[in-house]
Structures are given as C-alpha cells and as structure tokens.
Amino acid sequence: MERVTGGGVQSALLLASVGGFLLYRLLGRLRAKAALQDAVVVITGASSGLGKECARVFHGAGARLVLCGRDAGRLQQVVEELITSTRDKKQQTHVPSTVIFDLSDTQLMDRVAEDILKCYGRVDVLINNAGISYRGNILDTQLSVQRDVMETNYFGPVALTQALLPSMVRQHTGHIVVISSVQGKIAIPYRSAYAASKHATQAYFDCLRAEVERYGIFVTVISPGYIRTNLSVNAVTGDGSKYGVVDTTTATGRDPKDVAQAVLKAVRHKSKDVVLAGPLPTAAIYLRTLWPALFFKLMSSRARKEHKPKNT
C-alpha cells in the first residue's frame, strides 16, 4: 500500500486550491459574459466615435441595443453595419432599435424615456456617452457657451438618467454608466467649460452610486484620456463656433475600439470608477490631491506657454 507523506498531502491540497480558484475565475467570466446576452443596453451618442464602438462591442455580446442620437440617417447606418458585421457569426444578436433626440433638450427627457422603454419594456444598462468638448480662453468665452456645454455634458445625462431611474428601481436591477473624462478629476487651462461639466458629472454620479446601491443598481464612471475621435473637431470655442481642428493629443490618443472594450469589461465586472489614461495624466490626478501647490504651479506654467488654445 502506497504511503502518502505530509509533503504529498500539502501538494495535493495546494493543487486542489489552485484548481478551485481557476475554476471559480472561469465560471465568473462565463457568468459575466452570459449576463449581457439579451440585456437591454441604451447608448447615447451612438452614431459615431466611442458611442459607435460601444454599440459594436455590446451588439457582439448579444445585447438588445437602443441606439440614441440626433441624426436618424447616421444611426440607421450604424444599425445596418452592426447587422452585417455579425451576420455570419454564431453569437445570437438582435437588430438594434433607435430613438432620435437632442440630449441638450432636457425638457423632453420624460418623453424620451417613454420611447426608450417602449422598445423592449425595460433598460438594463444605460451608457451616457454623448457629449461635446470646448476650447477657449475664459476671458473670451461667452456665458451662453458655458451653459450650452453644461446642458449637453451634465444636465442632459442627468435628466435622461433620472427619467429612466424609476424603471430600474421597480425592477430592482440596472447599471448606469457615464463616460466622463480625466478632466473630470483634474482641470487644465483652456478647457474650463468642458472640465467644469465633467467635474459636475463625476460628483453627481458618485452621489447616485451611493443612493441607489440599495436597489441593486450599479453606477460606473469611466474617465478616459484623449481618444482618437472627432471630439476636438466638433468642440465649441468661446464664441460658440466650431473649433474645427484635430488636436495632436487627440490624434495620438487611444483607439476608441480599445476604450469600448474597456467599457464592456467595466459593465461585466460592475466596476465603480475606471481611469483610462497614461502615466502622466494618472500621476497628475494623484498630484492634485497629494501636492496641490505643485499641480497648480504646473498648470500655470502650461497656461503661460499656450497663452491661447493651440493645436496641442
């Protein structure tokens, strides 16, 4: 009869523990992937940029999409592209629905929420992605521009979220995602309206997270750095005109496909706060908290060098 030594028993227990852990992780990943199959996912700003890439990855995951935007034609083009891209794949997918509205028109959000809920009767995930950027010197910026940026970036997502929130409370489940920015955590010169709107967004959704957890509702704030989209081209300037320039930082930013995958992962893992930025912006976030005097000095130096918005 073979004798089992103490070392052999320990090795067997270690292997069993490792195997159990790996099995647990595997089952967790499978459950996370399965959770989005047939889930109703609403995406604002879905006709281009990050919103369009989010539509692509969530459609591929089997979600039932409600794509939102201002341009019916562009949204329908996205729908056709999604259908074509998954036609020959084994993954079960659904033909996306669309709801057309202007996010800055906050008075319409109750009606918009009704239209969204008519699509599938519920909302499981709301991705507040739509937004506008800004480039300008505060001295030359009209107050109306500051208000317009806040309407789109802050009041719009807040109004839509609050219009859909009661339905999530009733079903006792849901996930609210907002695409914020690193500039929601730190402020840099010549981005005042944008940074202010994103700081407000961060604060609101942090409060919301704490208040709705009791209802089984999750809240995720995604804070990317620069992304290769048309955000800077479509940014408004101090007088309300289009900036019309692709910043160097934007042109060399993250691929929106990679950011969309990060959003998908955050939803699957129910992450609370995700920063998607390089070492320098990430360090700046900590510097603003740990050594604010140095951070302010660096920002003043940057403002003097730029003096006015440039292609930086």
PDB file of C-alpha atoms in Angstrom:
ATOM      1  CA  MET A   1       0.000   0.000   0.000  1.00  0.00           C
ATOM      2  CA  GLU A   2       1.423   3.383  -1.043  1.00  0.00           C
ATOM      3  CA  ARG A   3       2.149   5.758   1.803  1.00  0.00           C
ATOM      4  CA  VAL A   4       1.186   9.404   1.433  1.00  0.00           C
ATOM      5  CA  THR A   5       3.678  11.719   3.060  1.00  0.00           C
ATOM      6  CA  GLY A   6       2.880  15.066   4.676  1.00  0.00           C
ATOM      7  CA  GLY A   7       4.507  16.852   1.763  1.00  0.00           C
ATOM      8  CA  GLY A   8       2.351  14.898  -0.678  1.00  0.00           C
ATOM      9  CA  VAL A   9      -0.819  15.866   1.156  1.00  0.00           C
ATOM     10  CA  GLN A  10       0.200  19.522   1.160  1.00  0.00           C
ATOM     11  CA  SER A  11       0.948  19.406  -2.552  1.00  0.00           C
ATOM     12  CA  ALA A  12      -2.399  17.800  -3.283  1.00  0.00           C
ATOM     13  CA  LEU A  13      -4.213  20.428  -1.224  1.00  0.00           C
ATOM     14  CA  LEU A  14      -2.315  23.210  -2.988  1.00  0.00           C
ATOM     15  CA  LEU A  15      -3.183  21.813  -6.415  1.00  0.00           C
ATOM     16  CA  ALA A  16      -6.824  21.458  -5.382  1.00  0.00           C
ATOM     17  CA  SER A  17      -6.875  25.050  -4.115  1.00  0.00           C
ATOM     18  CA  VAL A  18      -5.299  26.401  -7.292  1.00  0.00           C
ATOM     19  CA  GLY A  19      -7.661  24.345  -9.430  1.00  0.00           C
ATOM     20  CA  GLY A  20     -10.660  25.535  -7.437  1.00  0.00           C
ATOM     21  CA  PHE A  21      -9.563  29.143  -7.766  1.00  0.00           C
ATOM     22  CA  LEU A  22      -9.069  28.850 -11.530  1.00  0.00           C
ATOM     23  CA  LEU A  23     -12.459  27.166 -11.879  1.00  0.00           C
ATOM     24  CA  TYR A  24     -14.064  29.932  -9.820  1.00  0.00           C
ATOM     25  CA  ARG A  25     -12.487  32.603 -12.048  1.00  0.00           C
ATOM     26  CA  LEU A  26     -13.557  30.764 -15.201  1.00  0.00           C
ATOM     27  CA  LEU A  27     -17.148  30.422 -14.010  1.00  0.00           C
ATOM     28  CA  GLY A  28     -17.151  34.096 -13.043  1.00  0.00           C
ATOM     29  CA  ARG A  29     -16.037  35.107 -16.528  1.00  0.00           C
ATOM     30  CA  LEU A  30     -18.637  32.881 -18.140  1.00  0.00           C
ATOM     31  CA  ARG A  31     -21.378  34.358 -15.941  1.00  0.00           C
ATOM     32  CA  ALA A  32     -20.190  37.895 -16.769  1.00  0.00           C
ATOM     33  CA  LYS A  33     -20.305  37.161 -20.498  1.00  0.00           C
ATOM     34  CA  ALA A  34     -23.711  35.495 -20.262  1.00  0.00           C
ATOM     35  CA  ALA A  35     -25.121  38.443 -18.280  1.00  0.00           C
ATOM     36  CA  LEU A  36     -25.159  40.679 -21.372  1.00  0.00           C
ATOM     37  CA  GLN A  37     -26.886  38.177 -23.639  1.00  0.00           C
ATOM     38  CA  ASP A  38     -30.352  39.666 -24.312  1.00  0.00           C
ATOM     39  CA  ALA A  39     -29.723  42.546 -21.862  1.00  0.00           C
ATOM     40  CA  VAL A  40     -31.206  45.881 -22.944  1.00  0.00           C
ATOM     41  CA  VAL A  41     -28.385  48.415 -23.398  1.00  0.00           C
ATOM     42  CA  VAL A  42     -29.089  52.066 -24.185  1.00  0.00           C
ATOM     43  CA  ILE A  43     -26.224  54.086 -25.710  1.00  0.00           C
ATOM     44  CA  THR A  44     -26.339  57.841 -26.312  1.00  0.00           C
ATOM     45  CA  GLY A  45     -24.166  59.449 -28.977  1.00  0.00           C
ATOM     46  CA  ALA A  46     -24.176  56.119 -30.803  1.00  0.00           C
ATOM     47  CA  SER A  47     -23.809  57.421 -34.356  1.00  0.00           C
ATOM     48  CA  SER A  48     -20.034  57.958 -34.251  1.00  0.00           C
ATOM     49  CA  GLY A  49     -16.818  57.780 -32.254  1.00  0.00           C
ATOM     50  CA  LEU A  50     -16.809  55.947 -28.951  1.00  0.00           C
ATOM     51  CA  GLY A  51     -20.576  55.531 -28.939  1.00  0.00           C
ATOM     52  CA  LYS A  52     -20.476  53.673 -32.227  1.00  0.00           C
ATOM     53  CA  GLU A  53     -17.677  51.399 -30.994  1.00  0.00           C
ATOM     54  CA  CYS A  54     -19.612  50.706 -27.782  1.00  0.00           C
ATOM     55  CA  ALA A  55     -22.581  49.748 -29.958  1.00  0.00           C
ATOM     56  CA  ARG A  56     -20.341  47.349 -31.854  1.00  0.00           C
ATOM     57  CA  VAL A  57     -18.969  45.518 -28.798  1.00  0.00           C
ATOM     58  CA  PHE A  58     -22.283  45.305 -26.928  1.00  0.00           C
ATOM     59  CA  HIS A  59     -24.065  44.128 -30.071  1.00  0.00           C
ATOM     60  CA  GLY A  60     -21.406  41.444 -30.461  1.00  0.00           C
ATOM     61  CA  ALA A  61     -22.013  40.419 -26.846  1.00  0.00           C
ATOM     62  CA  GLY A  62     -25.652  39.676 -27.667  1.00  0.00           C
ATOM     63  CA  ALA A  63     -27.266  42.733 -26.094  1.00  0.00           C
ATOM     64  CA  ARG A  64     -30.514  44.254 -27.310  1.00  0.00           C
ATOM     65  CA  LEU A  65     -29.460  47.776 -28.201  1.00  0.00           C
ATOM     66  CA  VAL A  66     -31.302  51.075 -28.149  1.00  0.00           C
ATOM     67  CA  LEU A  67     -29.080  53.472 -30.080  1.00  0.00           C
ATOM     68  CA  CYS A  68     -29.664  57.166 -29.420  1.00  0.00           C
ATOM     69  CA  GLY A  69     -28.575  60.265 -31.300  1.00  0.00           C
ATOM     70  CA  ARG A  70     -29.727  63.348 -33.195  1.00  0.00           C
ATOM     71  CA  ASP A  71     -29.277  62.057 -36.765  1.00  0.00           C
ATOM     72  CA  ALA A  72     -31.696  59.306 -37.804  1.00  0.00           C
ATOM     73  CA  GLY A  73     -29.812  58.572 -41.016  1.00  0.00           C
ATOM     74  CA  ARG A  74     -26.447  58.064 -39.333  1.00  0.00           C
ATOM     75  CA  LEU A  75     -27.991  55.875 -36.627  1.00  0.00           C
ATOM     76  CA  GLN A  76     -29.666  53.702 -39.249  1.00  0.00           C
ATOM     77  CA  GLN A  77     -26.313  53.333 -40.999  1.00  0.00           C
ATOM     78  CA  VAL A  78     -24.803  52.088 -37.716  1.00  0.00           C
ATOM     79  CA  VAL A  79     -27.668  49.593 -37.377  1.00  0.00           C
ATOM     80  CA  GLU A  80     -27.016  48.232 -40.877  1.00  0.00           C
ATOM     81  CA  GLU A  81     -23.283  47.967 -40.212  1.00  0.00           C
ATOM     82  CA  LEU A  82     -23.896  46.038 -36.988  1.00  0.00           C
ATOM     83  CA  ILE A  83     -26.263  43.602 -38.683  1.00  0.00           C
ATOM     84  CA  THR A  84     -23.771  42.986 -41.478  1.00  0.00           C
ATOM     85  CA  SER A  85     -20.816  42.546 -39.114  1.00  0.00           C
ATOM     86  CA  THR A  86     -22.458  39.715 -37.144  1.00  0.00           C
ATOM     87  CA  ARG A  87     -24.480  38.032 -39.883  1.00  0.00           C
ATOM     88  CA  ASP A  88     -22.153  35.021 -40.221  1.00  0.00           C
ATOM     89  CA  LYS A  89     -21.239  34.645 -36.536  1.00  0.00           C
ATOM     90  CA  LYS A  90     -22.631  32.038 -34.154  1.00  0.00           C
ATOM     91  CA  GLN A  91     -23.339  34.561 -31.386  1.00  0.00           C
ATOM     92  CA  GLN A  92     -27.041  35.328 -31.097  1.00  0.00           C
ATOM     93  CA  THR A  93     -27.595  39.026 -31.824  1.00  0.00           C
ATOM     94  CA  HIS A  94     -30.578  41.351 -32.114  1.00  0.00           C
ATOM     95  CA  VAL A  95     -31.499  44.071 -34.577  1.00  0.00           C
ATOM     96  CA  PRO A  96     -30.890  47.355 -32.715  1.00  0.00           C
ATOM     97  CA  SER A  97     -33.638  49.880 -32.117  1.00  0.00           C
ATOM     98  CA  THR A  98     -33.129  53.652 -32.420  1.00  0.00           C
ATOM     99  CA  VAL A  99     -34.504  56.673 -30.592  1.00  0.00           C
ATOM    100  CA  ILE A 100     -33.827  60.143 -32.007  1.00  0.00           C
ATOM    101  CA  PHE A 101     -33.435  63.154 -29.707  1.00  0.00           C
ATOM    102  CA  ASP A 102     -31.147  66.028 -28.776  1.00  0.00           C
ATOM    103  CA  LEU A 103     -29.592  65.407 -25.361  1.00  0.00           C
ATOM    104  CA  SER A 104     -29.315  69.127 -24.651  1.00  0.00           C
ATOM    105  CA  ASP A 105     -33.129  69.475 -24.788  1.00  0.00           C
ATOM    106  CA  THR A 106     -33.633  68.299 -21.221  1.00  0.00           C
ATOM    107  CA  GLN A 107     -37.341  69.179 -21.180  1.00  0.00           C
ATOM    108  CA  LEU A 108     -38.005  66.224 -23.487  1.00  0.00           C
ATOM    109  CA  MET A 109     -36.347  63.531 -21.369  1.00  0.00           C
ATOM    110  CA  ASP A 110     -39.544  62.116 -19.830  1.00  0.00           C
ATOM    111  CA  ARG A 111     -40.931  61.534 -23.325  1.00  0.00           C
ATOM    112  CA  VAL A 112     -37.577  60.170 -24.482  1.00  0.00           C
ATOM    113  CA  ALA A 113     -37.543  57.713 -21.574  1.00  0.00           C
ATOM    114  CA  GLU A 114     -41.028  56.529 -22.587  1.00  0.00           C
ATOM    115  CA  ASP A 115     -39.848  55.974 -26.157  1.00  0.00           C
ATOM    116  CA  ILE A 116     -36.804  54.042 -24.943  1.00  0.00           C
ATOM    117  CA  LEU A 117     -38.889  51.836 -22.646  1.00  0.00           C
ATOM    118  CA  LYS A 118     -41.323  51.097 -25.480  1.00  0.00           C
ATOM    119  CA  CYS A 119     -38.515  49.354 -27.376  1.00  0.00           C
ATOM    120  CA  TYR A 120     -38.122  46.386 -25.015  1.00  0.00           C
ATOM    121  CA  GLY A 121     -40.072  47.249 -21.875  1.00  0.00           C
ATOM    122  CA  ARG A 122     -37.010  47.734 -19.686  1.00  0.00           C
ATOM    123  CA  VAL A 123     -33.462  49.080 -19.514  1.00  0.00           C
ATOM    124  CA  ASP A 124     -30.666  47.004 -18.026  1.00  0.00           C
ATOM    125  CA  VAL A 125     -27.687  49.211 -18.910  1.00  0.00           C
ATOM    126  CA  LEU A 126     -27.674  52.930 -19.699  1.00  0.00           C
ATOM    127  CA  ILE A 127     -24.434  54.253 -21.228  1.00  0.00           C
ATOM    128  CA  ASN A 128     -24.355  58.058 -21.114  1.00  0.00           C
ATOM    129  CA  ASN A 129     -21.772  58.662 -23.811  1.00  0.00           C
ATOM    130  CA  ALA A 130     -22.908  61.706 -25.823  1.00  0.00           C
ATOM    131  CA  GLY A 131     -21.089  64.953 -25.151  1.00  0.00           C
ATOM    132  CA  ILE A 132     -19.346  67.988 -26.551  1.00  0.00           C
ATOM    133  CA  SER A 133     -15.899  69.433 -25.953  1.00  0.00           C
ATOM    134  CA  TYR A 134     -14.672  73.013 -25.669  1.00  0.00           C
ATOM    135  CA  ARG A 135     -11.522  75.004 -26.406  1.00  0.00           C
ATOM    136  CA  GLY A 136     -11.275  78.601 -25.280  1.00  0.00           C
ATOM    137  CA  ASN A 137      -9.851  81.365 -23.161  1.00  0.00           C
ATOM    138  CA  ILE A 138     -12.170  82.203 -20.250  1.00  0.00           C
ATOM    139  CA  LEU A 139     -11.745  85.937 -20.908  1.00  0.00           C
ATOM    140  CA  ASP A 140     -13.132  85.487 -24.423  1.00  0.00           C
ATOM    141  CA  THR A 141     -15.818  82.911 -23.661  1.00  0.00           C
ATOM    142  CA  GLN A 142     -19.487  83.857 -23.606  1.00  0.00           C
ATOM    143  CA  LEU A 143     -21.537  82.653 -20.651  1.00  0.00           C
ATOM    144  CA  SER A 144     -24.020  81.139 -23.095  1.00  0.00           C
ATOM    145  CA  VAL A 145     -21.269  78.779 -24.311  1.00  0.00           C
ATOM    146  CA  GLN A 146     -20.564  77.679 -20.748  1.00  0.00           C
ATOM    147  CA  ARG A 147     -24.285  76.968 -20.313  1.00  0.00           C
ATOM    148  CA  ASP A 148     -24.550  75.060 -23.602  1.00  0.00           C
ATOM    149  CA  VAL A 149     -21.663  72.757 -22.693  1.00  0.00           C
ATOM    150  CA  MET A 150     -23.207  72.101 -19.267  1.00  0.00           C
ATOM    151  CA  GLU A 151     -26.602  71.353 -20.843  1.00  0.00           C
ATOM    152  CA  THR A 152     -25.143  68.665 -23.102  1.00  0.00           C
ATOM    153  CA  ASN A 153     -22.459  67.171 -20.855  1.00  0.00           C
ATOM    154  CA  TYR A 154     -24.120  67.427 -17.453  1.00  0.00           C
ATOM    155  CA  PHE A 155     -27.832  68.244 -17.438  1.00  0.00           C
ATOM    156  CA  GLY A 156     -28.565  66.001 -20.433  1.00  0.00           C
ATOM    157  CA  PRO A 157     -27.167  62.779 -18.912  1.00  0.00           C
ATOM    158  CA  VAL A 158     -28.649  63.699 -15.518  1.00  0.00           C
ATOM    159  CA  ALA A 159     -32.110  64.307 -16.996  1.00  0.00           C
ATOM    160  CA  LEU A 160     -32.071  61.054 -19.006  1.00  0.00           C
ATOM    161  CA  THR A 161     -30.757  59.066 -16.040  1.00  0.00           C
ATOM    162  CA  GLN A 162     -33.408  60.424 -13.706  1.00  0.00           C
ATOM    163  CA  ALA A 163     -36.144  59.758 -16.266  1.00  0.00           C
ATOM    164  CA  LEU A 164     -35.118  56.095 -16.609  1.00  0.00           C
ATOM    165  CA  LEU A 165     -34.140  55.526 -12.979  1.00  0.00           C
ATOM    166  CA  PRO A 166     -37.651  54.754 -11.633  1.00  0.00           C
ATOM    167  CA  SER A 167     -37.962  51.818 -14.030  1.00  0.00           C
ATOM    168  CA  MET A 168     -34.660  50.397 -12.734  1.00  0.00           C
ATOM    169  CA  VAL A 169     -35.817  50.855  -9.136  1.00  0.00           C
ATOM    170  CA  ARG A 170     -39.032  48.963  -9.912  1.00  0.00           C
ATOM    171  CA  GLN A 171     -37.157  46.053 -11.474  1.00  0.00           C
ATOM    172  CA  HIS A 172     -34.601  46.221  -8.631  1.00  0.00           C
ATOM    173  CA  THR A 173     -31.682  45.964 -11.007  1.00  0.00           C
ATOM    174  CA  GLY A 174     -29.805  48.092 -13.512  1.00  0.00           C
ATOM    175  CA  HIS A 175     -26.455  49.580 -14.419  1.00  0.00           C
ATOM    176  CA  ILE A 176     -25.785  53.237 -15.211  1.00  0.00           C
ATOM    177  CA  VAL A 177     -22.547  54.137 -16.976  1.00  0.00           C
ATOM    178  CA  VAL A 178     -21.295  57.634 -17.722  1.00  0.00           C
ATOM    179  CA  ILE A 179     -18.372  58.448 -19.976  1.00  0.00           C
ATOM    180  CA  SER A 180     -16.662  61.272 -18.127  1.00  0.00           C
ATOM    181  CA  SER A 181     -13.019  62.301 -18.641  1.00  0.00           C
ATOM    182  CA  VAL A 182      -9.712  62.643 -16.862  1.00  0.00           C
ATOM    183  CA  GLN A 183     -10.687  66.319 -16.914  1.00  0.00           C
ATOM    184  CA  GLY A 184     -13.486  65.401 -14.533  1.00  0.00           C
ATOM    185  CA  LYS A 185     -10.758  64.783 -11.967  1.00  0.00           C
ATOM    186  CA  ILE A 186      -8.218  67.470 -12.898  1.00  0.00           C
ATOM    187  CA  ALA A 187      -8.639  70.772 -14.753  1.00  0.00           C
ATOM    188  CA  ILE A 188      -6.250  72.079 -17.387  1.00  0.00           C
ATOM    189  CA  PRO A 189      -6.101  75.556 -18.951  1.00  0.00           C
ATOM    190  CA  TYR A 190      -8.374  76.484 -21.856  1.00  0.00           C
ATOM    191  CA  ARG A 191     -10.839  73.675 -21.129  1.00  0.00           C
ATOM    192  CA  SER A 192     -12.926  75.440 -18.460  1.00  0.00           C
ATOM    193  CA  ALA A 193     -16.443  74.649 -19.721  1.00  0.00           C
ATOM    194  CA  TYR A 194     -15.568  71.046 -20.513  1.00  0.00           C
ATOM    195  CA  ALA A 195     -13.675  70.384 -17.270  1.00  0.00           C
ATOM    196  CA  ALA A 196     -16.437  72.017 -15.218  1.00  0.00           C
ATOM    197  CA  SER A 197     -19.119  69.851 -16.854  1.00  0.00           C
ATOM    198  CA  LYS A 198     -17.093  66.685 -16.248  1.00  0.00           C
ATOM    199  CA  HIS A 199     -16.323  67.599 -12.618  1.00  0.00           C
ATOM    200  CA  ALA A 200     -20.058  68.057 -12.077  1.00  0.00           C
ATOM    201  CA  THR A 201     -20.728  64.737 -13.798  1.00  0.00           C
ATOM    202  CA  GLN A 202     -18.248  62.920 -11.550  1.00  0.00           C
ATOM    203  CA  ALA A 203     -19.825  64.384  -8.411  1.00  0.00           C
ATOM    204  CA  TYR A 204     -23.414  63.639  -9.429  1.00  0.00           C
ATOM    205  CA  PHE A 205     -22.804  60.024 -10.370  1.00  0.00           C
ATOM    206  CA  ASP A 206     -20.692  59.412  -7.257  1.00  0.00           C
ATOM    207  CA  CYS A 207     -23.689  60.561  -5.207  1.00  0.00           C
ATOM    208  CA  LEU A 208     -26.050  58.474  -7.321  1.00  0.00           C
ATOM    209  CA  ARG A 209     -23.936  55.345  -6.785  1.00  0.00           C
ATOM    210  CA  ALA A 210     -24.296  55.597  -3.018  1.00  0.00           C
ATOM    211  CA  GLU A 211     -28.023  56.333  -3.141  1.00  0.00           C
ATOM    212  CA  VAL A 212     -29.161  53.550  -5.495  1.00  0.00           C
ATOM    213  CA  GLU A 213     -26.976  50.675  -4.324  1.00  0.00           C
ATOM    214  CA  ARG A 214     -29.809  49.548  -2.031  1.00  0.00           C
ATOM    215  CA  TYR A 215     -31.947  48.915  -5.114  1.00  0.00           C
ATOM    216  CA  GLY A 216     -29.382  46.651  -6.768  1.00  0.00           C
ATOM    217  CA  ILE A 217     -28.389  49.368  -9.250  1.00  0.00           C
ATOM    218  CA  PHE A 218     -24.727  49.832 -10.152  1.00  0.00           C
ATOM    219  CA  VAL A 219     -23.057  53.056 -11.285  1.00  0.00           C
ATOM    220  CA  THR A 220     -19.801  53.255 -13.242  1.00  0.00           C
ATOM    221  CA  VAL A 221     -17.853  56.401 -14.101  1.00  0.00           C
ATOM    222  CA  ILE A 222     -15.371  55.929 -16.961  1.00  0.00           C
ATOM    223  CA  SER A 223     -12.665  58.622 -17.185  1.00  0.00           C
ATOM    224  CA  PRO A 224     -10.658  58.297 -20.411  1.00  0.00           C
ATOM    225  CA  GLY A 225      -7.783  60.464 -21.524  1.00  0.00           C
ATOM    226  CA  TYR A 226      -7.609  61.528 -25.164  1.00  0.00           C
ATOM    227  CA  ILE A 227      -9.389  59.267 -27.678  1.00  0.00           C
ATOM    228  CA  ARG A 228      -8.971  59.288 -31.458  1.00  0.00           C
ATOM    229  CA  THR A 229     -12.404  60.688 -32.317  1.00  0.00           C
ATOM    230  CA  ASN A 230     -13.798  63.917 -33.792  1.00  0.00           C
ATOM    231  CA  LEU A 231     -14.399  65.381 -30.324  1.00  0.00           C
ATOM    232  CA  SER A 232     -11.884  68.202 -30.766  1.00  0.00           C
ATOM    233  CA  VAL A 233     -13.065  68.949 -34.325  1.00  0.00           C
ATOM    234  CA  ASN A 234     -16.636  69.377 -33.082  1.00  0.00           C
ATOM    235  CA  ALA A 235     -15.620  71.277 -29.936  1.00  0.00           C
ATOM    236  CA  VAL A 236     -17.067  74.732 -29.424  1.00  0.00           C
ATOM    237  CA  THR A 237     -14.962  77.830 -28.865  1.00  0.00           C
ATOM    238  CA  GLY A 238     -15.572  80.911 -26.737  1.00  0.00           C
ATOM    239  CA  ASP A 239     -17.987  82.486 -29.235  1.00  0.00           C
ATOM    240  CA  GLY A 240     -19.847  79.223 -29.920  1.00  0.00           C
ATOM    241  CA  SER A 241     -18.220  78.463 -33.282  1.00  0.00           C
ATOM    242  CA  LYS A 242     -16.655  75.094 -34.088  1.00  0.00           C
ATOM    243  CA  TYR A 243     -13.004  74.571 -33.163  1.00  0.00           C
ATOM    244  CA  GLY A 244     -12.512  72.519 -36.337  1.00  0.00           C
ATOM    245  CA  VAL A 245      -9.036  71.179 -35.509  1.00  0.00           C
ATOM    246  CA  VAL A 246      -7.811  67.682 -34.667  1.00  0.00           C
ATOM    247  CA  ASP A 247      -5.525  68.262 -31.683  1.00  0.00           C
ATOM    248  CA  THR A 248      -2.205  66.446 -31.693  1.00  0.00           C
ATOM    249  CA  THR A 249      -3.147  64.894 -28.357  1.00  0.00           C
ATOM    250  CA  THR A 250      -6.419  63.683 -29.841  1.00  0.00           C
ATOM    251  CA  ALA A 251      -4.763  62.329 -32.991  1.00  0.00           C
ATOM    252  CA  THR A 252      -2.346  60.296 -30.862  1.00  0.00           C
ATOM    253  CA  GLY A 253      -4.941  59.253 -28.298  1.00  0.00           C
ATOM    254  CA  ARG A 254      -6.387  55.844 -27.532  1.00  0.00           C
ATOM    255  CA  ASP A 255      -8.142  53.799 -30.168  1.00  0.00           C
ATOM    256  CA  PRO A 256     -11.910  54.080 -29.496  1.00  0.00           C
ATOM    257  CA  LYS A 257     -12.186  50.327 -30.071  1.00  0.00           C
ATOM    258  CA  ASP A 258      -9.919  49.710 -27.074  1.00  0.00           C
ATOM    259  CA  VAL A 259     -11.899  52.148 -24.927  1.00  0.00           C
ATOM    260  CA  ALA A 260     -15.167  50.439 -25.931  1.00  0.00           C
ATOM    261  CA  GLN A 261     -13.732  47.089 -24.836  1.00  0.00           C
ATOM    262  CA  ALA A 262     -12.799  48.685 -21.506  1.00  0.00           C
ATOM    263  CA  VAL A 263     -16.382  49.926 -21.118  1.00  0.00           C
ATOM    264  CA  LEU A 264     -17.680  46.425 -21.836  1.00  0.00           C
ATOM    265  CA  LYS A 265     -15.310  44.976 -19.241  1.00  0.00           C
ATOM    266  CA  ALA A 266     -16.352  47.579 -16.671  1.00  0.00           C
ATOM    267  CA  VAL A 267     -20.015  46.696 -17.168  1.00  0.00           C
ATOM    268  CA  ARG A 268     -19.348  42.982 -16.913  1.00  0.00           C
ATOM    269  CA  HIS A 269     -17.350  43.406 -13.707  1.00  0.00           C
ATOM    270  CA  LYS A 270     -19.576  46.165 -12.302  1.00  0.00           C
ATOM    271  CA  SER A 271     -16.606  48.463 -11.777  1.00  0.00           C
ATOM    272  CA  LYS A 272     -17.315  51.699  -9.925  1.00  0.00           C
ATOM    273  CA  ASP A 273     -14.653  54.130 -11.167  1.00  0.00           C
ATOM    274  CA  VAL A 274     -12.316  53.480 -14.093  1.00  0.00           C
ATOM    275  CA  VAL A 275      -9.499  55.770 -15.257  1.00  0.00           C
ATOM    276  CA  LEU A 276      -8.234  55.045 -18.781  1.00  0.00           C
ATOM    277  CA  ALA A 277      -5.171  57.272 -19.086  1.00  0.00           C
ATOM    278  CA  GLY A 278      -1.423  57.134 -19.474  1.00  0.00           C
ATOM    279  CA  PRO A 279       1.140  57.532 -16.691  1.00  0.00           C
ATOM    280  CA  LEU A 280       1.334  61.352 -16.768  1.00  0.00           C
ATOM    281  CA  PRO A 281      -2.414  62.103 -16.523  1.00  0.00           C
ATOM    282  CA  THR A 282      -2.790  59.402 -13.886  1.00  0.00           C
ATOM    283  CA  ALA A 283       0.095  60.889 -11.910  1.00  0.00           C
ATOM    284  CA  ALA A 284      -1.487  64.331 -12.251  1.00  0.00           C
ATOM    285  CA  ILE A 285      -4.696  63.056 -10.634  1.00  0.00           C
ATOM    286  CA  TYR A 286      -2.750  61.939  -7.575  1.00  0.00           C
ATOM    287  CA  LEU A 287      -0.602  65.082  -7.600  1.00  0.00           C
ATOM    288  CA  ARG A 288      -3.740  67.280  -7.491  1.00  0.00           C
ATOM    289  CA  THR A 289      -4.729  65.524  -4.253  1.00  0.00           C
ATOM    290  CA  LEU A 290      -1.367  64.933  -2.598  1.00  0.00           C
ATOM    291  CA  TRP A 291       0.583  68.044  -3.632  1.00  0.00           C
ATOM    292  CA  PRO A 292      -1.909  70.619  -4.957  1.00  0.00           C
ATOM    293  CA  ALA A 293       0.547  73.540  -4.792  1.00  0.00           C
ATOM    294  CA  LEU A 294       2.857  71.843  -7.275  1.00  0.00           C
ATOM    295  CA  PHE A 295      -0.066  70.876  -9.506  1.00  0.00           C
ATOM    296  CA  PHE A 296      -1.302  74.493  -9.624  1.00  0.00           C
ATOM    297  CA  LYS A 297       2.195  75.710 -10.447  1.00  0.00           C
ATOM    298  CA  LEU A 298       2.480  73.261 -13.334  1.00  0.00           C
ATOM    299  CA  MET A 299      -0.921  74.291 -14.709  1.00  0.00           C
ATOM    300  CA  SER A 300       0.022  77.987 -14.508  1.00  0.00           C
ATOM    301  CA  SER A 301       3.212  77.235 -16.412  1.00  0.00           C
ATOM    302  CA  ARG A 302       1.237  75.355 -19.048  1.00  0.00           C
ATOM    303  CA  ALA A 303      -1.209  78.256 -19.398  1.00  0.00           C
ATOM    304  CA  ARG A 304       1.632  80.744 -19.918  1.00  0.00           C
ATOM    305  CA  LYS A 305       3.207  78.539 -22.588  1.00  0.00           C
ATOM    306  CA  GLU A 306      -0.017  78.133 -24.514  1.00  0.00           C
ATOM    307  CA  HIS A 307      -1.360  81.636 -23.816  1.00  0.00           C
ATOM    308  CA  LYS A 308      -4.284  80.728 -26.037  1.00  0.00           C
ATOM    309  CA  PRO A 309      -5.755  77.437 -27.306  1.00  0.00           C
ATOM    310  CA  LYS A 310      -3.438  75.830 -29.798  1.00  0.00           C
ATOM    311  CA  ASN A 311      -3.189  72.574 -31.680  1.00  0.00           C
ATOM    312  CA  THR A 312      -1.656  70.749 -28.678  1.00  0.00           C
TER     313      THR A 312
END
